[in-house]
mmCIF file of C-alpha atoms in Angstrom:
data_model
loop_
_atom_site.group_PDB
_atom_site.id
_atom_site.type_symbol
_atom_site.label_atom_id
_atom_site.label_comp_id
_atom_site.label_asym_id
_atom_site.label_seq_id
_atom_site.Cartn_x
_atom_site.Cartn_y
_atom_site.Cartn_z
ATOM 1 C CA MET A 28 -13.894 1.655 36.786
ATOM 2 C CA LYS A 29 -15.515 1.559 33.394
ATOM 3 C CA LEU A 30 -17.674 4.614 32.745
ATOM 4 C CA ILE A 31 -20.490 4.419 30.208
ATOM 5 C CA ARG A 32 -23.232 6.711 28.932
ATOM 6 C CA PHE A 33 -26.480 5.224 27.740
ATOM 7 C CA GLY A 34 -29.774 6.153 26.124
ATOM 8 C CA THR A 35 -30.975 7.842 22.976
ATOM 9 C CA ILE A 36 -28.775 10.249 21.045
ATOM 10 C CA GLY A 37 -28.516 13.585 22.828
ATOM 11 C CA LYS A 38 -30.239 12.296 25.977
ATOM 12 C CA GLU A 39 -27.556 9.990 27.364
ATOM 13 C CA LYS A 40 -27.237 9.393 31.095
ATOM 14 C CA PRO A 41 -24.144 8.325 33.074
ATOM 15 C CA GLY A 42 -23.580 4.737 34.103
ATOM 16 C CA VAL A 43 -20.926 2.258 35.173
ATOM 17 C CA LEU A 44 -20.067 -1.195 33.890
ATOM 18 C CA LEU A 45 -19.419 -3.269 37.012
ATOM 19 C CA SER A 46 -16.836 -6.041 37.265
ATOM 20 C CA ASN A 47 -19.627 -8.643 37.172
ATOM 21 C CA GLY A 48 -20.774 -7.369 33.755
ATOM 22 C CA LYS A 49 -23.858 -5.574 35.090
ATOM 23 C CA ARG A 50 -24.502 -2.040 33.828
ATOM 24 C CA VAL A 51 -25.936 0.417 36.355
ATOM 25 C CA ASP A 52 -27.340 3.944 36.179
ATOM 26 C CA VAL A 53 -25.421 6.434 38.376
ATOM 27 C CA SER A 54 -27.375 9.570 37.494
ATOM 28 C CA ASP A 55 -28.278 9.915 41.183
ATOM 29 C CA PHE A 56 -24.605 10.748 41.733
ATOM 30 C CA THR A 57 -23.784 12.934 38.714
ATOM 31 C CA HIS A 58 -25.721 14.488 35.849
ATOM 32 C CA ASP A 59 -23.033 13.545 33.300
ATOM 33 C CA TYR A 60 -19.375 12.785 32.613
ATOM 34 C CA ASP A 61 -18.289 16.246 31.570
ATOM 35 C CA GLU A 62 -15.611 18.822 32.325
ATOM 36 C CA LEU A 63 -17.075 19.598 35.755
ATOM 37 C CA PHE A 64 -17.188 15.902 36.697
ATOM 38 C CA PHE A 65 -13.510 15.323 35.923
ATOM 39 C CA ALA A 66 -12.372 18.666 37.352
ATOM 40 C CA SER A 67 -14.047 17.978 40.697
ATOM 41 C CA ASP A 68 -12.314 14.620 41.265
ATOM 42 C CA GLY A 69 -15.480 12.907 40.114
ATOM 43 C CA ILE A 70 -13.863 9.529 39.488
ATOM 44 C CA SER A 71 -12.659 9.104 43.084
ATOM 45 C CA LYS A 72 -15.926 10.417 44.494
ATOM 46 C CA LEU A 73 -17.988 8.121 42.265
ATOM 47 C CA ARG A 74 -15.915 5.110 43.288
ATOM 48 C CA SER A 75 -16.549 5.904 46.953
ATOM 49 C CA TRP A 76 -20.256 6.520 46.347
ATOM 50 C CA LEU A 77 -20.638 3.220 44.507
ATOM 51 C CA GLY A 78 -19.131 1.407 47.483
ATOM 52 C CA LYS A 79 -22.222 2.384 49.456
ATOM 53 C CA ASN A 80 -24.911 2.662 46.797
ATOM 54 C CA THR A 81 -24.341 0.050 44.086
ATOM 55 C CA GLU A 82 -27.327 -2.052 45.091
ATOM 56 C CA LYS A 83 -29.603 0.983 44.858
ATOM 57 C CA CYS A 84 -28.603 1.830 41.282
ATOM 58 C CA PRO A 85 -31.078 0.937 38.520
ATOM 59 C CA VAL A 86 -29.835 -1.799 36.188
ATOM 60 C CA ILE A 87 -29.428 -0.894 32.506
ATOM 61 C CA GLU A 88 -30.686 -3.532 30.093
ATOM 62 C CA ASN A 89 -28.161 -4.829 27.578
ATOM 63 C CA SER A 90 -30.458 -3.767 24.742
ATOM 64 C CA VAL A 91 -30.087 -0.071 25.624
ATOM 65 C CA ARG A 92 -27.826 1.929 23.287
ATOM 66 C CA LEU A 93 -24.409 3.039 24.516
ATOM 67 C CA GLY A 94 -23.412 6.592 23.697
ATOM 68 C CA PRO A 95 -19.904 8.072 23.769
ATOM 69 C CA PRO A 96 -18.599 7.581 27.330
ATOM 70 C CA ILE A 97 -17.949 11.271 27.918
ATOM 71 C CA ARG A 98 -20.073 14.293 27.134
ATOM 72 C CA ARG A 99 -18.743 16.406 24.285
ATOM 73 C CA PRO A 100 -15.326 17.738 25.405
ATOM 74 C CA SER A 101 -13.845 21.113 24.514
ATOM 75 C CA LYS A 102 -11.484 19.547 21.956
ATOM 76 C CA ILE A 103 -10.044 16.429 20.383
ATOM 77 C CA VAL A 104 -6.313 16.768 19.747
ATOM 78 C CA CYS A 105 -5.011 14.101 17.363
ATOM 79 C CA VAL A 106 -1.457 12.931 16.818
ATOM 80 C CA GLY A 107 -0.359 11.985 13.317
ATOM 81 C CA LEU A 108 2.244 9.410 12.299
ATOM 82 C CA ASN A 109 2.785 8.209 15.862
ATOM 83 C CA TYR A 110 3.437 4.565 14.938
ATOM 84 C CA ALA A 111 6.732 3.892 13.200
ATOM 85 C CA LYS A 112 5.285 1.324 10.758
ATOM 86 C CA HIS A 113 2.345 3.587 9.866
ATOM 87 C CA ALA A 114 4.721 6.427 8.995
ATOM 88 C CA SER A 115 6.549 3.995 6.720
ATOM 89 C CA GLU A 116 3.390 2.810 4.904
ATOM 90 C CA SER A 117 2.370 6.447 4.411
ATOM 91 C CA GLY A 118 5.691 7.171 2.729
ATOM 92 C CA MET A 119 6.563 9.766 5.351
ATOM 93 C CA ALA A 120 9.570 10.177 7.605
ATOM 94 C CA ILE A 121 9.229 9.409 11.305
ATOM 95 C CA PRO A 122 8.490 12.838 12.834
ATOM 96 C CA LYS A 123 11.059 14.517 15.072
ATOM 97 C CA GLU A 124 8.288 15.961 17.232
ATOM 98 C CA PRO A 125 4.566 15.137 17.499
ATOM 99 C CA VAL A 126 2.400 16.040 14.506
ATOM 100 C CA LEU A 127 -0.790 17.644 15.834
ATOM 101 C CA PHE A 128 -4.178 18.360 14.293
ATOM 102 C CA PHE A 129 -7.726 18.854 15.548
ATOM 103 C CA LYS A 130 -10.873 16.827 15.055
ATOM 104 C CA ALA A 131 -14.207 18.600 15.581
ATOM 105 C CA THR A 132 -16.100 17.348 18.625
ATOM 106 C CA SER A 133 -19.304 17.383 16.558
ATOM 107 C CA ALA A 134 -17.940 14.207 14.935
ATOM 108 C CA ILE A 135 -18.357 12.231 18.179
ATOM 109 C CA VAL A 136 -20.868 9.377 18.219
ATOM 110 C CA GLY A 137 -21.434 6.215 20.226
ATOM 111 C CA PRO A 138 -19.293 3.106 19.764
ATOM 112 C CA ASN A 139 -21.840 1.178 17.708
ATOM 113 C CA ASP A 140 -23.595 4.029 15.921
ATOM 114 C CA ASP A 141 -23.681 4.107 12.124
ATOM 115 C CA VAL A 142 -20.915 5.953 10.281
ATOM 116 C CA ILE A 143 -22.083 8.124 7.397
ATOM 117 C CA ILE A 144 -19.900 8.520 4.315
ATOM 118 C CA PRO A 145 -19.847 12.277 3.578
ATOM 119 C CA LYS A 146 -21.267 13.840 0.439
ATOM 120 C CA GLU A 147 -18.812 13.574 -2.491
ATOM 121 C CA SER A 148 -16.561 11.210 -0.545
ATOM 122 C CA GLN A 149 -14.613 8.544 -2.429
ATOM 123 C CA LYS A 150 -11.879 7.817 0.135
ATOM 124 C CA THR A 151 -13.336 7.301 3.614
ATOM 125 C CA ASP A 152 -10.749 5.390 5.661
ATOM 126 C CA TRP A 153 -10.491 3.677 9.065
ATOM 127 C CA GLU A 154 -8.005 4.239 11.934
ATOM 128 C CA VAL A 155 -8.123 2.369 15.255
ATOM 129 C CA GLU A 156 -6.599 4.518 18.017
ATOM 130 C CA LEU A 157 -5.983 4.648 21.749
ATOM 131 C CA ALA A 158 -7.401 7.915 23.088
ATOM 132 C CA ILE A 159 -6.417 9.590 26.348
ATOM 133 C CA VAL A 160 -9.007 11.420 28.457
ATOM 134 C CA MET A 161 -7.658 14.268 30.565
ATOM 135 C CA GLY A 162 -8.606 14.466 34.231
ATOM 136 C CA LYS A 163 -7.214 17.861 35.174
ATOM 137 C CA LYS A 164 -6.652 21.306 33.712
ATOM 138 C CA THR A 165 -3.186 20.977 32.227
ATOM 139 C CA ASN A 166 -0.716 23.469 30.866
ATOM 140 C CA TYR A 167 3.100 23.504 30.781
ATOM 141 C CA VAL A 168 3.282 20.147 32.549
ATOM 142 C CA ASP A 169 6.551 18.183 32.463
ATOM 143 C CA GLU A 170 6.840 14.561 31.391
ATOM 144 C CA LYS A 171 7.562 13.328 34.923
ATOM 145 C CA THR A 172 4.181 14.489 36.235
ATOM 146 C CA ALA A 173 2.122 14.291 33.039
ATOM 147 C CA MET A 174 0.437 10.974 33.912
ATOM 148 C CA LYS A 175 -1.074 12.524 37.044
ATOM 149 C CA HIS A 176 -3.240 14.604 34.718
ATOM 150 C CA VAL A 177 -4.703 11.617 32.847
ATOM 151 C CA ALA A 178 -8.153 10.310 33.867
ATOM 152 C CA GLY A 179 -8.301 7.238 31.663
ATOM 153 C CA TYR A 180 -8.443 5.753 28.202
ATOM 154 C CA VAL A 181 -11.023 5.063 25.506
ATOM 155 C CA LEU A 182 -11.216 3.278 22.152
ATOM 156 C CA HIS A 183 -11.473 5.670 19.190
ATOM 157 C CA ASN A 184 -11.948 5.082 15.463
ATOM 158 C CA ASP A 185 -10.443 8.154 13.823
ATOM 159 C CA TYR A 186 -12.301 7.985 10.503
ATOM 160 C CA SER A 187 -10.710 10.060 7.755
ATOM 161 C CA GLU A 188 -11.722 11.213 4.284
ATOM 162 C CA ARG A 189 -8.400 11.161 2.454
ATOM 163 C CA THR A 190 -9.387 13.434 -0.450
ATOM 164 C CA PHE A 191 -10.573 16.121 1.963
ATOM 165 C CA GLN A 192 -7.522 15.571 4.183
ATOM 166 C CA LEU A 193 -4.679 15.299 1.679
ATOM 167 C CA GLU A 194 -5.748 16.359 -1.798
ATOM 168 C CA ARG A 195 -7.458 19.660 -1.093
ATOM 169 C CA GLU A 196 -5.956 22.902 0.183
ATOM 170 C CA GLY A 197 -5.545 23.547 3.884
ATOM 171 C CA GLN A 198 -5.118 21.492 7.012
ATOM 172 C CA TRP A 199 -6.042 17.882 7.831
ATOM 173 C CA VAL A 200 -9.026 18.894 9.961
ATOM 174 C CA LYS A 201 -11.381 18.897 6.931
ATOM 175 C CA GLY A 202 -10.847 15.204 6.369
ATOM 176 C CA LYS A 203 -11.190 14.314 10.025
ATOM 177 C CA SER A 204 -14.257 16.182 11.240
ATOM 178 C CA CYS A 205 -17.203 14.902 9.206
ATOM 179 C CA ASP A 206 -20.285 13.938 11.194
ATOM 180 C CA THR A 207 -19.990 10.452 12.811
ATOM 181 C CA PHE A 208 -16.216 10.317 12.204
ATOM 182 C CA ALA A 209 -15.322 9.865 15.913
ATOM 183 C CA PRO A 210 -16.968 6.793 17.469
ATOM 184 C CA LEU A 211 -15.831 6.553 21.111
ATOM 185 C CA GLY A 212 -16.195 3.690 23.560
ATOM 186 C CA PRO A 213 -17.817 1.400 24.579
ATOM 187 C CA TYR A 214 -16.506 2.762 27.873
ATOM 188 C CA LEU A 215 -13.903 4.985 29.475
ATOM 189 C CA VAL A 216 -11.485 2.860 31.501
ATOM 190 C CA THR A 217 -9.973 4.728 34.434
ATOM 191 C CA LYS A 218 -6.203 4.966 34.557
ATOM 192 C CA ASP A 219 -5.822 2.627 37.528
ATOM 193 C CA GLU A 220 -7.230 -0.294 35.519
ATOM 194 C CA VAL A 221 -4.697 -0.017 32.670
ATOM 195 C CA LYS A 222 -1.393 -1.428 33.882
ATOM 196 C CA ASP A 223 0.707 -0.269 30.937
ATOM 197 C CA PRO A 224 -0.880 1.843 28.157
ATOM 198 C CA HIS A 225 2.339 1.421 26.169
ATOM 199 C CA SER A 226 1.784 -2.325 25.792
ATOM 200 C CA LEU A 227 -1.752 -2.758 24.471
ATOM 201 C CA ASP A 228 -2.780 -4.804 21.463
ATOM 202 C CA LEU A 229 -5.160 -3.015 19.106
ATOM 203 C CA TRP A 230 -6.929 -4.312 16.018
ATOM 204 C CA LEU A 231 -9.465 -3.449 13.352
ATOM 205 C CA LYS A 232 -11.442 -5.559 10.882
ATOM 206 C CA VAL A 233 -13.436 -4.630 7.787
ATOM 207 C CA ASN A 234 -16.147 -7.150 6.876
ATOM 208 C CA GLY A 235 -14.393 -9.679 9.101
ATOM 209 C CA GLU A 236 -10.958 -9.242 7.486
ATOM 210 C CA THR A 237 -8.184 -8.045 9.802
ATOM 211 C CA MET A 238 -6.719 -4.821 8.452
ATOM 212 C CA GLN A 239 -4.870 -3.462 11.496
ATOM 213 C CA HIS A 240 -3.210 -5.445 14.279
ATOM 214 C CA SER A 241 -0.438 -3.850 16.274
ATOM 215 C CA ASN A 242 0.633 -2.791 19.757
ATOM 216 C CA THR A 243 1.087 0.594 21.404
ATOM 217 C CA SER A 244 4.721 -0.401 22.015
ATOM 218 C CA ASP A 245 5.243 0.874 18.433
ATOM 219 C CA PHE A 246 4.504 4.450 19.541
ATOM 220 C CA VAL A 247 7.000 7.020 18.324
ATOM 221 C CA PHE A 248 6.065 9.304 21.238
ATOM 222 C CA GLY A 249 4.713 7.908 24.506
ATOM 223 C CA ILE A 250 1.818 9.304 26.502
ATOM 224 C CA PRO A 251 3.838 11.414 28.991
ATOM 225 C CA LYS A 252 5.642 13.047 26.073
ATOM 226 C CA LEU A 253 2.388 13.752 24.215
ATOM 227 C CA VAL A 254 0.606 15.256 27.232
ATOM 228 C CA SER A 255 3.617 17.402 28.110
ATOM 229 C CA TYR A 256 4.239 18.488 24.515
ATOM 230 C CA ILE A 257 0.647 19.441 23.748
ATOM 231 C CA SER A 258 0.339 21.352 27.033
ATOM 232 C CA GLN A 259 3.132 23.683 25.905
ATOM 233 C CA PHE A 260 0.885 25.015 23.132
ATOM 234 C CA MET A 261 -2.606 24.947 24.649
ATOM 235 C CA THR A 262 -4.414 24.329 27.924
ATOM 236 C CA LEU A 263 -5.943 20.885 28.098
ATOM 237 C CA LEU A 264 -9.215 20.914 30.014
ATOM 238 C CA PRO A 265 -10.719 18.061 32.057
ATOM 239 C CA GLY A 266 -12.454 15.681 29.681
ATOM 240 C CA ASP A 267 -10.391 16.715 26.659
ATOM 241 C CA ILE A 268 -9.262 13.899 24.377
ATOM 242 C CA ILE A 269 -5.829 13.204 22.938
ATOM 243 C CA SER A 270 -5.982 10.545 20.223
ATOM 244 C CA THR A 271 -2.553 8.954 20.010
ATOM 245 C CA GLY A 272 -2.383 7.899 16.354
ATOM 246 C CA THR A 273 -3.048 4.754 14.359
ATOM 247 C CA PRO A 274 -0.861 1.762 13.462
ATOM 248 C CA PHE A 275 -0.142 0.411 9.982
ATOM 249 C CA GLY A 276 -2.941 -1.146 7.940
ATOM 250 C CA VAL A 277 -5.127 1.809 6.937
ATOM 251 C CA GLY A 278 -6.819 1.769 3.548
ATOM 252 C CA LEU A 279 -4.589 4.546 2.224
ATOM 253 C CA GLY A 280 -1.501 2.401 2.775
ATOM 254 C CA LEU A 281 -2.704 -0.652 0.823
ATOM 255 C CA ASN A 282 -1.620 -1.391 -2.740
ATOM 256 C CA PRO A 283 -3.975 -0.567 -4.319
ATOM 257 C CA PRO A 284 -5.645 1.631 -1.695
ATOM 258 C CA ARG A 285 -8.978 0.434 -0.329
ATOM 259 C CA TYR A 286 -11.724 2.609 1.064
ATOM 260 C CA LEU A 287 -15.063 2.096 2.767
ATOM 261 C CA ARG A 288 -18.335 1.690 0.911
ATOM 262 C CA PRO A 289 -21.983 1.590 2.044
ATOM 263 C CA GLY A 290 -22.768 -1.793 3.541
ATOM 264 C CA ASP A 291 -19.291 -2.349 4.996
ATOM 265 C CA VAL A 292 -18.968 -3.266 8.678
ATOM 266 C CA VAL A 293 -15.984 -2.090 10.728
ATOM 267 C CA GLU A 294 -15.067 -3.762 14.036
ATOM 268 C CA LEU A 295 -12.215 -2.690 16.305
ATOM 269 C CA GLY A 296 -10.854 -3.110 19.794
ATOM 270 C CA ILE A 297 -8.022 -2.543 22.259
ATOM 271 C CA ASP A 298 -6.924 -4.789 25.128
ATOM 272 C CA GLY A 299 -8.941 -3.896 28.222
ATOM 273 C CA LEU A 300 -10.870 -1.109 26.478
ATOM 274 C CA GLY A 301 -13.511 -3.247 24.798
ATOM 275 C CA SER A 302 -14.608 -3.334 21.179
ATOM 276 C CA SER A 303 -17.017 -1.483 18.906
ATOM 277 C CA LYS A 304 -18.763 -2.014 15.579
ATOM 278 C CA GLN A 305 -19.902 0.511 12.995
ATOM 279 C CA HIS A 306 -22.105 -0.074 9.954
ATOM 280 C CA ILE A 307 -21.150 2.170 7.043
ATOM 281 C CA LYS A 308 -23.969 4.017 5.309
ATOM 282 C CA ALA A 309 -24.229 6.456 2.432
ATOM 283 C CA PHE A 310 -25.105 10.089 3.059
ATOM 284 C CA GLY A 311 -28.899 10.394 3.184
ATOM 285 C CA GLU A 312 -29.432 6.641 3.646
ATOM 286 C CA LYS A 313 -32.037 5.694 6.255
#
């Protein structure tokens, strides 16, 4: 299934994108795609419910805004330098164990919402990423059973302000958590519909020019390893997001570096997970 949320910002309702391309409202089944939904085996129950009630569901017009496909989770755990070629372009060694940092969930927006360059920013950068959505409460899980805890996958643009991230004191979180810096979607694709998450093409364009084009086969650490590793340090709750890192081609890695400016348009996508588009605006711009 492909889970969507639709409507105005802060008032999104749950829906499903059907195989025939029709979008339907499923708020008669669940109030939202949140921790309770995933924890209560909501995906399986929704699939069964749709088998009997699809024709009764209101159709969502294509003009209606899509929001992030899950309600704000408890945390976004990001993985740094998880593509071998990206580590190389960053001038950093391939890590011996996953590099972890957090991204504030207040950064989450819909897939096609505007991205706002923060105040005093000169180095806002792009990062197409495959994100994992957790389906179960997970702690101290081993790699062999880790995939049983995954609900599905979603497209994520992990925007970063490189001055805040790398040139100022402290941890990376400052450069990752600005408002609008986590567009998610267009939809959450359930695990059963993704044959091999370690063999997905992903790409990103800026103003029509391809900047990133790679495949998740370049992962340094695969998904079972990431889920197991992270669960040794914290409990992952249903609906939590693990963003698995970005491939080569970010603005920071270019010679000379290139960063986003107001008026730029960023488009990105992953095989089977759809695509998204963000218009870049200055802080305070209407």
